[in-house]
């Protein structure tokens, strides 16, 4: 493509904002208002009828939120974006938009726990069914398509197993069968992977994670490759279901997004160092990281991602008991769900993020009781390795039958 566009490192700082229209304010102003005053009754009429552009009421659009949306559109190579009050509001809005009673959704075999919960509710209440499949080959995807299938909904890398789904294969099958493709791109951020350029129709993010990057906002973003369709969702599902973002949270996301490139580089370089340490440890069974050369899916990772990112998962010898003791033996690394923050976080998916998934389904997703997920933060890598080392040493002592203090 010979697209004349600015580099993403520049877009995160500048896109969608011109200070000249805002009294020269270098920082994007926070329009912390619920409603907007019209100059005349006629102007109000014209805004509502769409004859005149301009803000009306913050559930229908807000200038601060709009800067965030326009910036995301450019970063994901899309045509339009909607900002939501949570990642799950973005997930539910796109699924409500794409499906009706009787339809079928084809999903990657691992999906976020609450997305799984939502799909179960949709099945129970509206007979909108779904299947979770591994999607190893185009044939496998094709075989799972039913006459009622309307969309393919995937995560890659999958939370929390770090398994990859081949975006090119999914896009090729979807095109042949006229299916819409939705990709939850939370784990990669727009910095590492842009599914719309590979053929996806929608990309969504829990902006709570890498986009904000500072662990102080819950928010979601939905980017589409069709401006009209995005505007249609804005003026129907988003307006009427009401899952909007607050202007202040949008303002914080704009601030967080400015450093996304530098943060992702550090998250990645730190994760690479930690992977090398973890995978060599005798108490570790398996390590999962997209850009690990020993990863059997390394070729897929290289094709669709620009780097491995900040998430690592690994299984530890000794099952749940060892996994929990390992977590309790860390001090710098915090026990918490969520990811993409400055702080390195560890969680136990089987009993935390994916505890809502019935055990059989959970094991089929590859989430065993000995799996741990590490979100590598921005600290100094050697300090993190020392913390891991200490926790492994405690485990070793227990394994040797010695009592720990
Ligand atoms: C966190 C997360 C979500 C949900 O986002 P919220 O902002 O918590 O609502 C969805 N998908 C993935 C992959 C996530 O990690």
CSV table of C-alpha atoms and ligand atoms in Angstrom, one decimal:
chain,number,residue,atom,x,y,z
A,1,UNK,CA,0.0,0.0,0.0
A,2,UNK,CA,1.3,3.5,-0.9
A,3,UNK,CA,-0.9,5.1,1.7
A,4,UNK,CA,0.3,8.6,2.5
A,5,UNK,CA,-0.3,8.4,6.3
A,6,UNK,CA,1.7,9.4,9.4
A,7,UNK,CA,3.4,6.7,11.4
A,8,UNK,CA,1.4,5.4,14.3
A,9,UNK,CA,4.0,6.8,16.8
A,10,UNK,CA,2.9,10.3,15.4
A,11,UNK,CA,-0.8,9.4,15.2
A,12,UNK,CA,-1.0,8.6,18.9
A,13,UNK,CA,0.2,12.1,19.7
A,14,UNK,CA,-1.6,14.2,17.1
A,15,UNK,CA,-4.4,12.5,15.2
A,16,UNK,CA,-7.9,14.0,15.3
A,17,UNK,CA,-7.1,17.2,17.2
A,18,UNK,CA,-6.4,20.8,16.0
A,19,UNK,CA,-5.6,23.2,18.9
A,20,UNK,CA,-6.7,26.1,16.6
A,21,UNK,CA,-10.3,25.2,17.1
A,22,UNK,CA,-9.7,25.2,20.9
A,23,UNK,CA,-8.1,28.5,21.8
A,24,UNK,CA,-4.7,27.0,21.2
A,25,UNK,CA,-5.0,24.5,24.1
A,26,UNK,CA,-2.1,22.1,23.6
A,27,UNK,CA,-3.8,19.4,25.6
A,28,UNK,CA,-7.2,18.1,24.4
A,29,UNK,CA,-9.9,20.0,26.4
A,30,UNK,CA,-12.2,18.0,28.6
A,31,UNK,CA,-15.8,18.8,27.7
A,32,UNK,CA,-17.2,17.6,31.0
A,33,UNK,CA,-20.8,18.4,30.2
A,34,UNK,CA,-24.0,16.4,29.7
A,35,UNK,CA,-25.7,18.7,27.3
A,36,UNK,CA,-24.9,21.5,24.8
A,37,UNK,CA,-26.7,24.8,24.5
A,38,UNK,CA,-28.2,25.7,21.1
A,39,UNK,CA,-28.1,29.3,19.9
A,40,UNK,CA,-31.7,29.1,18.6
A,41,UNK,CA,-34.5,26.7,18.5
A,42,UNK,CA,-33.9,26.3,14.8
A,43,UNK,CA,-30.3,25.3,15.4
A,44,UNK,CA,-31.6,22.6,17.8
A,45,UNK,CA,-34.0,21.4,15.2
A,46,UNK,CA,-31.2,21.3,12.6
A,47,UNK,CA,-28.8,19.4,14.9
A,48,UNK,CA,-31.4,16.8,15.6
A,49,UNK,CA,-32.4,16.4,12.0
A,50,UNK,CA,-28.7,16.2,10.9
A,51,UNK,CA,-28.9,19.2,8.7
A,52,UNK,CA,-26.3,20.8,10.9
A,53,UNK,CA,-23.3,19.0,12.5
A,54,UNK,CA,-22.5,19.7,16.1
A,55,UNK,CA,-23.0,18.3,19.6
A,56,UNK,CA,-26.4,17.8,21.1
A,57,UNK,CA,-26.2,15.7,24.3
A,58,UNK,CA,-23.2,13.7,25.5
A,59,UNK,CA,-24.8,10.3,25.0
A,60,UNK,CA,-25.0,11.1,21.3
A,61,UNK,CA,-21.5,12.5,21.0
A,62,UNK,CA,-19.0,14.6,22.9
A,63,UNK,CA,-16.0,16.6,21.5
A,64,UNK,CA,-13.5,15.0,23.9
A,65,UNK,CA,-14.8,11.5,23.1
A,66,UNK,CA,-14.6,12.3,19.4
A,67,UNK,CA,-10.9,13.0,19.5
A,68,UNK,CA,-10.3,9.6,21.1
A,69,UNK,CA,-12.5,7.9,18.5
A,70,UNK,CA,-10.8,9.6,15.5
A,71,UNK,CA,-7.4,8.8,16.9
A,72,UNK,CA,-8.3,5.1,17.2
A,73,UNK,CA,-9.8,5.0,13.7
A,74,UNK,CA,-6.5,6.1,12.3
A,75,UNK,CA,-4.5,3.7,14.5
A,76,UNK,CA,-6.5,0.7,13.5
A,77,UNK,CA,-6.7,1.7,9.8
A,78,UNK,CA,-10.5,1.8,10.2
A,79,UNK,CA,-13.3,4.2,9.0
A,80,UNK,CA,-15.0,4.9,12.3
A,81,UNK,CA,-14.9,4.2,16.0
A,82,UNK,CA,-17.2,4.2,19.0
A,83,UNK,CA,-16.0,4.6,22.5
A,84,UNK,CA,-17.8,2.7,25.3
A,85,UNK,CA,-17.9,2.6,29.1
A,86,UNK,CA,-16.2,-0.8,29.1
A,87,UNK,CA,-14.7,-3.4,26.8
A,88,UNK,CA,-17.8,-5.6,27.5
A,89,UNK,CA,-20.1,-2.8,26.3
A,90,UNK,CA,-18.2,-2.8,23.0
A,91,UNK,CA,-18.4,-6.7,22.8
A,92,UNK,CA,-22.2,-6.7,23.6
A,93,UNK,CA,-22.9,-3.8,21.2
A,94,UNK,CA,-21.3,-5.4,18.2
A,95,UNK,CA,-22.9,-8.8,18.9
A,96,UNK,CA,-26.3,-7.3,19.3
A,97,UNK,CA,-25.7,-5.4,16.1
A,98,UNK,CA,-24.7,-8.4,14.1
A,99,UNK,CA,-27.1,-11.0,15.3
A,100,UNK,CA,-30.8,-11.8,15.6
A,101,UNK,CA,-32.7,-14.7,17.1
A,102,UNK,CA,-31.8,-18.0,15.5
A,103,UNK,CA,-28.3,-16.9,14.3
A,104,UNK,CA,-25.1,-18.7,15.0
A,105,UNK,CA,-21.7,-17.3,15.9
A,106,UNK,CA,-18.4,-19.1,15.3
A,107,UNK,CA,-15.8,-18.3,18.0
A,108,UNK,CA,-12.1,-19.1,18.6
A,109,UNK,CA,-11.8,-21.8,21.2
A,110,UNK,CA,-10.7,-19.4,23.8
A,111,UNK,CA,-12.5,-16.1,24.6
A,112,UNK,CA,-12.6,-13.7,27.5
A,113,UNK,CA,-14.6,-15.1,30.4
A,114,UNK,CA,-17.4,-12.4,30.3
A,115,UNK,CA,-17.7,-12.7,26.5
A,116,UNK,CA,-18.3,-16.4,27.2
A,117,UNK,CA,-20.9,-15.4,29.8
A,118,UNK,CA,-22.6,-13.1,27.3
A,119,UNK,CA,-22.8,-15.7,24.6
A,120,UNK,CA,-24.3,-18.1,27.1
A,121,UNK,CA,-27.0,-15.6,28.0
A,122,UNK,CA,-27.7,-14.9,24.3
A,123,UNK,CA,-28.1,-18.6,23.7
A,124,UNK,CA,-30.5,-19.0,26.6
A,125,UNK,CA,-32.6,-15.9,26.1
A,126,UNK,CA,-32.5,-15.4,22.3
A,127,UNK,CA,-31.5,-18.7,20.8
A,128,UNK,CA,-28.4,-17.1,19.3
A,129,UNK,CA,-26.0,-20.1,19.4
A,130,UNK,CA,-22.3,-20.3,19.1
A,131,UNK,CA,-19.5,-22.8,18.7
A,132,UNK,CA,-15.9,-22.5,20.0
A,133,UNK,CA,-13.4,-24.2,17.7
A,134,UNK,CA,-9.7,-24.2,17.4
A,135,UNK,CA,-9.5,-22.8,13.8
A,136,UNK,CA,-6.2,-24.5,12.9
A,137,UNK,CA,-7.0,-24.7,9.2
A,138,UNK,CA,-9.4,-23.1,6.7
A,139,UNK,CA,-11.1,-26.5,6.3
A,140,UNK,CA,-11.7,-26.8,10.0
A,141,UNK,CA,-13.4,-23.3,10.1
A,142,UNK,CA,-15.4,-24.1,6.9
A,143,UNK,CA,-16.7,-27.3,8.3
A,144,UNK,CA,-18.1,-25.5,11.4
A,145,UNK,CA,-20.1,-23.0,9.4
A,146,UNK,CA,-23.9,-23.5,9.4
A,147,UNK,CA,-26.6,-21.9,7.3
A,148,UNK,CA,-27.4,-19.7,10.3
A,149,UNK,CA,-23.8,-18.6,10.9
A,150,UNK,CA,-23.5,-14.8,10.5
A,151,UNK,CA,-20.2,-14.0,12.0
A,152,UNK,CA,-16.8,-15.2,13.2
A,153,UNK,CA,-15.8,-13.7,16.6
A,154,UNK,CA,-12.2,-14.3,17.6
A,155,UNK,CA,-9.4,-13.3,20.0
A,156,UNK,CA,-5.8,-13.6,19.0
A,157,UNK,CA,-3.6,-14.0,21.0
A,158,UNK,CA,-6.3,-15.8,23.0
A,159,UNK,CA,-6.8,-14.7,26.6
A,160,UNK,CA,-5.2,-16.3,28.7
A,161,UNK,CA,-3.5,-19.2,26.8
A,162,UNK,CA,-1.7,-17.0,24.2
A,163,UNK,CA,-2.8,-19.4,21.5
A,164,UNK,CA,-2.9,-17.6,18.1
A,165,UNK,CA,-5.6,-17.7,15.4
A,166,UNK,CA,-4.5,-17.2,11.8
A,167,UNK,CA,-6.2,-14.0,10.8
A,168,UNK,CA,-5.5,-14.6,7.1
A,169,UNK,CA,-7.2,-18.0,7.2
A,170,UNK,CA,-10.2,-16.6,9.0
A,171,UNK,CA,-10.5,-13.6,6.6
A,172,UNK,CA,-10.3,-15.9,3.6
A,173,UNK,CA,-13.0,-18.3,4.8
A,174,UNK,CA,-15.2,-15.4,5.9
A,175,UNK,CA,-14.9,-13.8,2.5
A,176,UNK,CA,-15.9,-17.0,0.7
A,177,UNK,CA,-19.0,-17.4,2.9
A,178,UNK,CA,-20.1,-13.8,3.3
A,179,UNK,CA,-19.5,-13.8,7.1
A,180,UNK,CA,-18.6,-10.7,9.2
A,181,UNK,CA,-15.3,-11.0,11.2
A,182,UNK,CA,-14.9,-9.4,14.7
A,183,UNK,CA,-11.5,-9.5,16.4
A,184,UNK,CA,-11.0,-8.7,20.0
A,185,UNK,CA,-7.5,-7.0,19.7
A,186,UNK,CA,-7.1,-6.2,23.3
A,187,UNK,CA,-4.0,-8.4,23.8
A,188,UNK,CA,-2.1,-6.9,20.9
A,189,UNK,CA,-3.2,-3.2,21.1
A,190,UNK,CA,-3.2,-1.3,17.8
A,191,UNK,CA,0.5,-1.1,18.1
A,192,UNK,CA,1.2,-4.8,17.4
A,193,UNK,CA,-1.6,-5.9,15.2
A,194,UNK,CA,-4.2,-4.3,12.9
A,195,UNK,CA,-6.8,-6.9,11.9
A,196,UNK,CA,-8.8,-4.6,9.7
A,197,UNK,CA,-5.9,-4.5,7.3
A,198,UNK,CA,-6.1,-8.3,7.0
A,199,UNK,CA,-9.8,-8.4,6.3
A,200,UNK,CA,-11.6,-8.2,9.6
A,201,UNK,CA,-14.8,-6.0,9.6
A,202,UNK,CA,-14.6,-4.9,13.2
A,203,UNK,CA,-11.9,-4.6,15.8
A,204,UNK,CA,-12.6,-4.1,19.5
A,205,UNK,CA,-10.5,-3.3,22.5
A,206,UNK,CA,-10.9,-3.4,26.2
A,207,UNK,CA,-9.3,0.1,26.4
A,208,UNK,CA,-8.9,-0.6,30.1
A,209,UNK,CA,-5.7,-2.5,29.1
A,210,UNK,CA,-2.9,-1.3,26.8
A,211,UNK,CA,-4.7,1.7,25.3
A,212,UNK,CA,-5.0,3.4,28.7
A,213,UNK,CA,-2.0,1.6,30.1
A,214,UNK,CA,-2.2,3.1,33.6
A,215,UNK,CA,-4.8,0.9,35.3
A,216,UNK,CA,-7.2,3.8,36.2
A,217,UNK,CA,-10.0,3.5,33.7
A,218,UNK,CA,-12.5,0.9,32.5
A,219,UNK,CA,-13.4,1.6,28.8
A,220,UNK,CA,-14.0,-0.1,25.4
A,221,UNK,CA,-13.5,0.8,21.8
A,222,UNK,CA,-15.1,-0.6,18.6
A,223,UNK,CA,-13.5,0.2,15.2
A,224,UNK,CA,-15.2,-0.6,11.9
A,225,UNK,CA,-14.2,-0.6,8.3
A,226,UNK,CA,-17.5,1.1,7.2
A,227,UNK,CA,-18.2,4.6,8.4
A,228,UNK,CA,-21.9,4.5,7.7
A,229,UNK,CA,-22.3,1.2,9.7
A,230,UNK,CA,-20.4,2.6,12.7
A,231,UNK,CA,-22.6,5.8,12.6
A,232,UNK,CA,-25.7,3.6,12.4
A,233,UNK,CA,-24.5,1.7,15.5
A,234,UNK,CA,-23.9,5.0,17.3
A,235,UNK,CA,-27.4,6.3,16.6
A,236,UNK,CA,-29.1,3.0,17.5
A,237,UNK,CA,-27.5,0.5,19.8
A,238,UNK,CA,-25.0,2.9,21.5
A,239,UNK,CA,-27.6,5.6,21.9
A,240,UNK,CA,-30.4,3.4,23.0
A,241,UNK,CA,-28.6,0.8,25.1
A,242,UNK,CA,-26.5,3.7,26.5
A,243,UNK,CA,-23.1,2.1,27.1
A,244,UNK,CA,-21.2,5.3,26.5
A,245,UNK,CA,-17.9,6.4,27.9
A,246,UNK,CA,-17.6,9.5,30.2
A,247,UNK,CA,-15.8,12.5,28.8
A,248,UNK,CA,-13.3,12.3,31.7
A,249,UNK,CA,-12.4,8.7,31.0
A,250,UNK,CA,-12.0,9.5,27.3
A,251,UNK,CA,-9.7,12.3,28.3
A,252,UNK,CA,-7.6,9.9,30.4
A,253,UNK,CA,-7.5,7.5,27.5
A,254,UNK,CA,-6.2,10.2,25.2
A,255,UNK,CA,-3.5,10.9,27.7
A,256,UNK,CA,-2.6,7.3,28.1
A,257,UNK,CA,-2.6,6.6,24.3
A,258,UNK,CA,0.1,9.2,23.7
A,259,UNK,CA,2.7,6.9,25.3
A,260,UNK,CA,1.3,3.7,23.8
A,261,UNK,CA,4.2,3.2,21.4
A,262,UNK,CA,7.0,3.7,24.0
A,263,UNK,CA,5.1,1.6,26.5
A,264,UNK,CA,4.5,-1.3,24.1
A,265,UNK,CA,8.2,-1.3,23.2
A,266,UNK,CA,9.2,-1.6,26.9
A,267,UNK,CA,6.4,-4.2,27.7
A,268,UNK,CA,7.8,-6.2,24.8
A,269,UNK,CA,11.5,-6.0,25.6
A,270,UNK,CA,10.8,-6.8,29.3
A,271,UNK,CA,8.6,-9.8,28.3
A,272,UNK,CA,11.3,-11.1,26.0
A,273,UNK,CA,13.7,-11.1,28.9
A,274,UNK,CA,11.2,-12.7,31.3
A,275,UNK,CA,10.3,-15.4,28.8
A,276,UNK,CA,13.9,-16.4,28.4
A,277,UNK,CA,14.2,-16.7,32.2
A,278,UNK,CA,10.9,-18.5,32.8
A,279,UNK,CA,11.1,-21.1,30.0
A,280,UNK,CA,14.4,-22.4,31.2
A,281,UNK,CA,13.2,-23.0,34.8
A,282,UNK,CA,12.9,-26.6,35.9
A,283,UNK,CA,9.6,-26.0,37.7
A,284,UNK,CA,8.0,-24.6,34.5
A,285,UNK,CA,6.3,-27.1,32.2
A,286,UNK,CA,5.3,-25.0,29.2
A,287,UNK,CA,5.6,-21.4,28.3
A,288,UNK,CA,3.4,-19.5,25.8
A,289,UNK,CA,4.6,-16.3,24.1
A,290,UNK,CA,3.9,-15.4,20.5
A,291,UNK,CA,7.4,-14.4,19.5
A,292,UNK,CA,9.2,-17.3,21.3
A,293,UNK,CA,11.2,-19.0,18.5
A,294,UNK,CA,10.2,-22.4,20.0
A,295,UNK,CA,6.5,-21.5,19.8
A,296,UNK,CA,4.9,-23.9,17.2
A,297,UNK,CA,2.8,-20.9,16.1
A,298,UNK,CA,5.8,-18.5,15.7
A,299,UNK,CA,5.2,-18.3,11.9
A,300,UNK,CA,1.6,-17.1,12.4
A,301,UNK,CA,2.8,-14.6,15.0
A,302,UNK,CA,5.4,-13.2,12.6
A,303,UNK,CA,2.9,-12.8,9.8
A,304,UNK,CA,0.2,-10.9,11.7
A,305,UNK,CA,2.0,-9.2,14.6
A,306,UNK,CA,4.9,-6.8,14.7
A,307,UNK,CA,6.2,-8.0,18.1
A,308,UNK,CA,5.3,-10.3,20.9
A,309,UNK,CA,3.8,-7.8,23.4
A,310,UNK,CA,3.8,-7.9,27.2
A,311,UNK,CA,1.8,-11.1,28.0
A,312,UNK,CA,3.2,-14.4,28.9
A,313,UNK,CA,1.5,-17.5,30.2
A,314,UNK,CA,3.1,-20.6,31.6
A,315,UNK,CA,2.2,-23.8,33.5
A,316,UNK,CA,3.9,-24.6,36.7
A,317,UNK,CA,4.6,-28.1,38.1
A,318,UNK,CA,2.4,-29.2,40.9
A,319,UNK,CA,-1.0,-27.9,39.8
A,320,UNK,CA,-3.2,-25.3,41.5
A,321,UNK,CA,-1.5,-25.5,44.9
A,322,UNK,CA,1.9,-24.7,43.4
A,323,UNK,CA,0.5,-22.0,41.2
A,324,UNK,CA,-1.1,-20.3,44.1
A,325,UNK,CA,1.9,-20.7,46.4
A,326,UNK,CA,4.1,-19.2,43.6
A,327,UNK,CA,1.8,-16.2,43.4
A,328,UNK,CA,1.8,-15.7,47.1
A,329,UNK,CA,5.6,-15.8,47.1
A,330,UNK,CA,6.0,-12.8,44.8
A,331,UNK,CA,6.3,-9.3,46.2
A,332,UNK,CA,7.1,-6.8,43.4
A,333,UNK,CA,4.7,-8.6,41.0
A,334,UNK,CA,1.1,-8.0,42.1
A,335,UNK,CA,-1.7,-10.5,42.2
A,336,UNK,CA,-4.4,-8.9,40.1
A,337,UNK,CA,-6.5,-9.5,37.0
A,338,UNK,CA,-6.4,-6.9,34.2
A,339,UNK,CA,-3.3,-6.4,32.1
A,340,UNK,CA,-1.4,-3.7,30.2
A,341,UNK,CA,-0.6,-1.6,33.2
A,342,UNK,CA,2.8,-0.2,34.3
A,343,UNK,CA,2.8,-2.7,37.2
A,344,UNK,CA,3.6,-6.3,36.4
A,345,UNK,CA,0.5,-8.4,37.3
A,346,UNK,CA,0.0,-12.1,37.7
A,347,UNK,CA,-3.3,-14.0,37.8
A,348,UNK,CA,-4.6,-17.6,38.0
A,349,UNK,CA,-7.2,-17.8,35.1
A,350,UNK,CA,-8.8,-21.1,36.3
A,351,UNK,CA,-9.9,-19.5,39.6
A,352,UNK,CA,-10.1,-15.8,38.5
A,353,UNK,CA,-10.8,-14.5,34.9
A,354,UNK,CA,-12.1,-17.8,33.6
A,355,UNK,CA,-13.8,-19.2,36.7
A,356,UNK,CA,-17.2,-18.5,35.2
A,357,UNK,CA,-16.4,-21.0,32.4
A,358,UNK,CA,-17.5,-24.6,33.3
A,359,UNK,CA,-14.5,-26.8,34.0
A,360,UNK,CA,-14.9,-29.0,30.9
A,361,UNK,CA,-15.1,-26.0,28.6
A,362,UNK,CA,-12.3,-24.4,30.4
A,363,UNK,CA,-10.0,-27.4,30.0
A,364,UNK,CA,-11.0,-27.6,26.3
A,365,UNK,CA,-9.9,-24.0,26.0
A,366,UNK,CA,-6.5,-25.1,27.3
A,367,UNK,CA,-6.8,-23.4,30.7
A,368,UNK,CA,-5.5,-25.9,33.2
A,369,UNK,CA,-5.3,-25.4,37.0
A,370,UNK,CA,-1.5,-24.9,36.7
A,371,UNK,CA,-1.7,-22.1,34.1
A,372,UNK,CA,-0.6,-18.6,35.2
A,373,UNK,CA,-0.8,-15.4,33.2
A,374,UNK,CA,1.7,-12.7,33.6
A,375,UNK,CA,1.2,-9.2,32.3
A,376,UNK,CA,4.7,-7.8,32.2
A,377,UNK,CA,4.9,-4.1,33.2
A,378,UNK,CA,7.3,-1.3,32.7
A,379,UNK,CA,9.7,-2.0,35.6
A,380,UNK,CA,13.4,-2.8,35.3
A,381,UNK,CA,13.4,-6.4,34.0
A,382,UNK,CA,16.1,-7.7,36.3
A,383,UNK,CA,14.1,-6.6,39.4
A,384,UNK,CA,11.2,-8.6,38.0
A,385,UNK,CA,13.4,-11.6,37.3
A,386,UNK,CA,14.7,-11.5,40.9
A,387,UNK,CA,11.1,-11.5,42.2
A,388,UNK,CA,10.3,-14.6,40.1
A,389,UNK,CA,13.5,-16.2,41.2
A,390,UNK,CA,12.5,-15.8,44.9
A,391,UNK,CA,9.1,-17.3,44.3
A,392,UNK,CA,10.6,-20.3,42.4
A,393,UNK,CA,13.0,-20.8,45.3
A,394,UNK,CA,10.2,-21.0,47.8
A,395,UNK,CA,8.4,-23.5,45.6
A,396,UNK,CA,11.6,-25.6,45.4
A,397,UNK,CA,11.9,-25.6,49.2
A,398,UNK,CA,8.3,-26.8,49.5
A,399,UNK,CA,8.9,-29.5,46.9
A,400,UNK,CA,11.9,-30.7,49.0
A,401,UNK,CA,9.5,-31.2,51.9
A,402,UNK,CA,10.9,-28.3,53.9
A,403,UNK,CA,8.6,-26.1,55.8
A,404,UNK,CA,8.6,-22.5,54.6
A,405,UNK,CA,8.3,-19.6,56.9
B,1,LIG,C1,-10.6,-7.2,29.8
B,1,LIG,C2,-11.0,-7.8,28.6
B,1,LIG,C3,-12.3,-7.6,28.1
B,1,LIG,C4,-13.3,-6.9,28.8
B,1,LIG,O1,-13.0,-5.5,29.0
B,1,LIG,P1,-13.6,-4.6,30.2
B,1,LIG,O2,-12.9,-3.3,29.9
B,1,LIG,O3,-13.1,-5.2,31.5
B,1,LIG,O4,-15.1,-4.6,30.1
B,1,LIG,C5,-12.6,-8.2,26.9
B,1,LIG,N1,-11.7,-8.9,26.2
B,1,LIG,C6,-10.4,-9.1,26.6
B,1,LIG,C7,-9.5,-9.9,25.8
B,1,LIG,C8,-10.0,-8.6,27.8
B,1,LIG,O5,-8.8,-8.8,28.3
